[in-house]
Amino acid sequence: MNPHALEQVLRRKSIPRGQITLLKELYEREKDEWVSSSELIDRIRWGNEERFPGVLGAFANRINATAEITGNPGSSAFFEREKIDGQTHYRLRSEAREAIEEVQVLLDTFDQHSMSELLEPETEIEAERLESEA
């Protein structure tokens, strides 16, 4: 997948807290590190398993609705998925890492806010901030 197209996924509209925390958690891991779904759920959804598929689904919709993305790759455009010891694990694709690194306001948000701060209601990165630096 083209990193520029993935960057457009991040810039086209506001990024809500679930997607911010998902991206932060995977971005801050080692480049090739797999993260179990249970660990992601604990870190980004307070252990609420029922909300995690909603975060992934919303992000997949965001990807598929981006004009620069062809087909319907869903979240697989950003994340690799693999079963390890019977549990689904995720890691960020290298192209997705490159795209995130082009969106300074997203990197600044990762650096300036702890995960608990980002989990606060109403947390988001507004579309205007994402577009203004493009």
PDB file of C-alpha atoms in Angstrom:
ATOM      1  CA  MET A   1       0.000   0.000   0.000  1.00  0.00           C
ATOM      2  CA  ASN A   2       1.236   3.471  -0.887  1.00  0.00           C
ATOM      3  CA  PRO A   3       2.283   5.495   2.221  1.00  0.00           C
ATOM      4  CA  HIS A   4       0.878   8.690   0.641  1.00  0.00           C
ATOM      5  CA  ALA A   5      -2.572   7.087   0.309  1.00  0.00           C
ATOM      6  CA  LEU A   6      -2.363   5.938   3.939  1.00  0.00           C
ATOM      7  CA  GLU A   7      -1.427   9.471   4.975  1.00  0.00           C
ATOM      8  CA  GLN A   8      -4.629  10.679   3.310  1.00  0.00           C
ATOM      9  CA  VAL A   9      -6.569   8.193   5.449  1.00  0.00           C
ATOM     10  CA  LEU A  10      -5.207  10.007   8.494  1.00  0.00           C
ATOM     11  CA  ARG A  11      -5.793  13.523   7.175  1.00  0.00           C
ATOM     12  CA  ARG A  12      -9.240  13.369   5.593  1.00  0.00           C
ATOM     13  CA  LYS A  13     -11.340  13.830   8.749  1.00  0.00           C
ATOM     14  CA  SER A  14     -11.048  14.126  12.517  1.00  0.00           C
ATOM     15  CA  ILE A  15      -9.448  11.187  14.297  1.00  0.00           C
ATOM     16  CA  PRO A  16     -11.458  10.039  17.342  1.00  0.00           C
ATOM     17  CA  ARG A  17      -9.910   8.748  20.541  1.00  0.00           C
ATOM     18  CA  GLY A  18     -10.330   5.023  19.809  1.00  0.00           C
ATOM     19  CA  GLN A  19      -8.383   5.357  16.585  1.00  0.00           C
ATOM     20  CA  ILE A  20      -5.779   7.646  18.163  1.00  0.00           C
ATOM     21  CA  THR A  21      -5.137   5.190  20.983  1.00  0.00           C
ATOM     22  CA  LEU A  22      -5.011   2.213  18.605  1.00  0.00           C
ATOM     23  CA  LEU A  23      -2.483   3.957  16.372  1.00  0.00           C
ATOM     24  CA  LYS A  24      -0.435   5.189  19.338  1.00  0.00           C
ATOM     25  CA  GLU A  25      -0.267   1.749  20.943  1.00  0.00           C
ATOM     26  CA  LEU A  26       0.899   0.039  17.749  1.00  0.00           C
ATOM     27  CA  TYR A  27       3.180   2.885  16.616  1.00  0.00           C
ATOM     28  CA  GLU A  28       5.057   2.992  19.923  1.00  0.00           C
ATOM     29  CA  ARG A  29       5.839  -0.729  19.794  1.00  0.00           C
ATOM     30  CA  GLU A  30       9.021  -2.093  18.286  1.00  0.00           C
ATOM     31  CA  LYS A  31       8.852  -2.192  14.494  1.00  0.00           C
ATOM     32  CA  ASP A  32       8.170  -5.929  14.162  1.00  0.00           C
ATOM     33  CA  GLU A  33       6.499  -6.530  17.533  1.00  0.00           C
ATOM     34  CA  TRP A  34       3.192  -8.367  17.550  1.00  0.00           C
ATOM     35  CA  VAL A  35       0.589  -7.253  20.127  1.00  0.00           C
ATOM     36  CA  SER A  36      -2.190  -9.563  21.260  1.00  0.00           C
ATOM     37  CA  SER A  37      -5.776  -8.432  20.889  1.00  0.00           C
ATOM     38  CA  SER A  38      -6.278  -8.874  24.641  1.00  0.00           C
ATOM     39  CA  GLU A  39      -3.366  -6.535  25.378  1.00  0.00           C
ATOM     40  CA  LEU A  40      -4.693  -3.972  22.882  1.00  0.00           C
ATOM     41  CA  ILE A  41      -8.140  -4.198  24.447  1.00  0.00           C
ATOM     42  CA  ASP A  42      -6.667  -3.633  27.910  1.00  0.00           C
ATOM     43  CA  ARG A  43      -4.630  -0.640  26.734  1.00  0.00           C
ATOM     44  CA  ILE A  44      -7.051   1.153  24.409  1.00  0.00           C
ATOM     45  CA  ARG A  45     -10.542   0.086  25.503  1.00  0.00           C
ATOM     46  CA  TRP A  46     -10.125  -0.338  29.277  1.00  0.00           C
ATOM     47  CA  GLY A  47     -10.530  -4.085  28.884  1.00  0.00           C
ATOM     48  CA  ASN A  48     -13.936  -3.722  27.212  1.00  0.00           C
ATOM     49  CA  GLU A  49     -13.886  -6.476  24.585  1.00  0.00           C
ATOM     50  CA  GLU A  50     -17.221  -5.414  23.124  1.00  0.00           C
ATOM     51  CA  ARG A  51     -15.927  -2.000  22.023  1.00  0.00           C
ATOM     52  CA  PHE A  52     -12.722  -3.137  20.338  1.00  0.00           C
ATOM     53  CA  PRO A  53     -14.391  -4.472  17.154  1.00  0.00           C
ATOM     54  CA  GLY A  54     -16.120  -1.088  16.848  1.00  0.00           C
ATOM     55  CA  VAL A  55     -12.778   0.721  16.857  1.00  0.00           C
ATOM     56  CA  LEU A  56     -11.387  -1.615  14.213  1.00  0.00           C
ATOM     57  CA  GLY A  57     -14.585  -1.373  12.153  1.00  0.00           C
ATOM     58  CA  ALA A  58     -14.667   2.410  12.270  1.00  0.00           C
ATOM     59  CA  PHE A  59     -11.028   2.574  11.227  1.00  0.00           C
ATOM     60  CA  ALA A  60     -11.677   0.107   8.383  1.00  0.00           C
ATOM     61  CA  ASN A  61     -14.556   2.309   7.191  1.00  0.00           C
ATOM     62  CA  ARG A  62     -12.295   5.356   7.346  1.00  0.00           C
ATOM     63  CA  ILE A  63      -9.739   3.560   5.173  1.00  0.00           C
ATOM     64  CA  ASN A  64     -12.238   2.243   2.640  1.00  0.00           C
ATOM     65  CA  ALA A  65     -13.938   5.649   2.299  1.00  0.00           C
ATOM     66  CA  THR A  66     -10.670   7.419   1.411  1.00  0.00           C
ATOM     67  CA  ALA A  67     -10.536   8.305  -2.291  1.00  0.00           C
ATOM     68  CA  GLU A  68      -6.833   7.398  -2.636  1.00  0.00           C
ATOM     69  CA  ILE A  69      -7.448   3.837  -1.410  1.00  0.00           C
ATOM     70  CA  THR A  70      -8.417   1.314  -4.062  1.00  0.00           C
ATOM     71  CA  GLY A  71     -10.598  -1.660  -3.275  1.00  0.00           C
ATOM     72  CA  ASN A  72     -11.753  -2.336   0.259  1.00  0.00           C
ATOM     73  CA  PRO A  73      -8.681  -3.347   2.236  1.00  0.00           C
ATOM     74  CA  GLY A  74     -10.150  -2.264   5.571  1.00  0.00           C
ATOM     75  CA  SER A  75      -7.828  -2.200   8.537  1.00  0.00           C
ATOM     76  CA  SER A  76      -5.418  -4.599   6.798  1.00  0.00           C
ATOM     77  CA  ALA A  77      -4.108  -1.548   4.920  1.00  0.00           C
ATOM     78  CA  PHE A  78      -2.581  -0.403   8.235  1.00  0.00           C
ATOM     79  CA  PHE A  79      -2.275  -3.564  10.337  1.00  0.00           C
ATOM     80  CA  GLU A  80      -1.024  -7.065   9.864  1.00  0.00           C
ATOM     81  CA  ARG A  81      -3.009  -9.737  11.696  1.00  0.00           C
ATOM     82  CA  GLU A  82      -1.804 -13.184  12.727  1.00  0.00           C
ATOM     83  CA  LYS A  83      -2.966 -15.967  15.016  1.00  0.00           C
ATOM     84  CA  ILE A  84      -0.298 -16.749  17.607  1.00  0.00           C
ATOM     85  CA  ASP A  85      -1.043 -19.367  20.276  1.00  0.00           C
ATOM     86  CA  GLY A  86      -4.730 -19.224  19.377  1.00  0.00           C
ATOM     87  CA  GLN A  87      -5.078 -15.465  19.822  1.00  0.00           C
ATOM     88  CA  THR A  88      -5.166 -12.727  17.204  1.00  0.00           C
ATOM     89  CA  HIS A  89      -2.115 -10.451  17.250  1.00  0.00           C
ATOM     90  CA  TYR A  90      -1.577  -7.165  15.405  1.00  0.00           C
ATOM     91  CA  ARG A  91       1.313  -5.057  14.257  1.00  0.00           C
ATOM     92  CA  LEU A  92       1.619  -1.867  12.250  1.00  0.00           C
ATOM     93  CA  ARG A  93       2.662  -2.226   8.620  1.00  0.00           C
ATOM     94  CA  SER A  94       5.858  -0.371   7.696  1.00  0.00           C
ATOM     95  CA  GLU A  95       3.968   1.764   5.132  1.00  0.00           C
ATOM     96  CA  ALA A  96       1.493   2.770   7.845  1.00  0.00           C
ATOM     97  CA  ARG A  97       4.380   3.742  10.119  1.00  0.00           C
ATOM     98  CA  GLU A  98       5.734   5.946   7.301  1.00  0.00           C
ATOM     99  CA  ALA A  99       2.309   7.558   6.853  1.00  0.00           C
ATOM    100  CA  ILE A 100       1.991   8.315  10.576  1.00  0.00           C
ATOM    101  CA  GLU A 101       5.451   9.902  10.536  1.00  0.00           C
ATOM    102  CA  GLU A 102       4.215  12.380   7.894  1.00  0.00           C
ATOM    103  CA  VAL A 103       1.386  13.604  10.143  1.00  0.00           C
ATOM    104  CA  GLN A 104       3.192  15.752  12.698  1.00  0.00           C
ATOM    105  CA  VAL A 105       0.065  16.676  14.658  1.00  0.00           C
ATOM    106  CA  LEU A 106      -0.575  12.969  15.262  1.00  0.00           C
ATOM    107  CA  LEU A 107       3.022  12.390  16.402  1.00  0.00           C
ATOM    108  CA  ASP A 108       2.791  15.442  18.660  1.00  0.00           C
ATOM    109  CA  THR A 109      -0.402  14.056  20.173  1.00  0.00           C
ATOM    110  CA  PHE A 110       1.333  10.738  20.858  1.00  0.00           C
ATOM    111  CA  ASP A 111       4.283  12.517  22.490  1.00  0.00           C
ATOM    112  CA  GLN A 112       2.367  15.100  24.503  1.00  0.00           C
ATOM    113  CA  HIS A 113      -0.380  12.916  25.960  1.00  0.00           C
ATOM    114  CA  SER A 114      -0.344   9.743  27.990  1.00  0.00           C
ATOM    115  CA  MET A 115      -2.654   6.908  27.036  1.00  0.00           C
ATOM    116  CA  SER A 116      -4.908   7.710  30.015  1.00  0.00           C
ATOM    117  CA  GLU A 117      -5.216  11.325  28.834  1.00  0.00           C
ATOM    118  CA  LEU A 118      -6.098  10.163  25.332  1.00  0.00           C
ATOM    119  CA  LEU A 119      -8.777   7.846  26.716  1.00  0.00           C
ATOM    120  CA  GLU A 120     -10.726  10.806  28.089  1.00  0.00           C
ATOM    121  CA  PRO A 121     -14.145  11.381  26.462  1.00  0.00           C
ATOM    122  CA  GLU A 122     -14.248  13.883  23.607  1.00  0.00           C
ATOM    123  CA  THR A 123     -10.576  13.336  22.734  1.00  0.00           C
ATOM    124  CA  GLU A 124      -9.942  13.770  19.029  1.00  0.00           C
ATOM    125  CA  ILE A 125      -7.637  15.440  16.556  1.00  0.00           C
ATOM    126  CA  GLU A 126      -9.750  17.843  14.544  1.00  0.00           C
ATOM    127  CA  ALA A 127      -9.754  17.655  10.755  1.00  0.00           C
ATOM    128  CA  GLU A 128      -8.707  21.311  10.513  1.00  0.00           C
ATOM    129  CA  ARG A 129      -5.459  20.581  12.355  1.00  0.00           C
ATOM    130  CA  LEU A 130      -4.763  17.569  10.153  1.00  0.00           C
ATOM    131  CA  GLU A 131      -5.456  19.471   6.926  1.00  0.00           C
ATOM    132  CA  SER A 132      -3.625  22.670   7.892  1.00  0.00           C
ATOM    133  CA  GLU A 133      -0.224  20.970   8.089  1.00  0.00           C
ATOM    134  CA  ALA A 134      -0.641  18.992   4.851  1.00  0.00           C
TER     135      ALA A 134
END
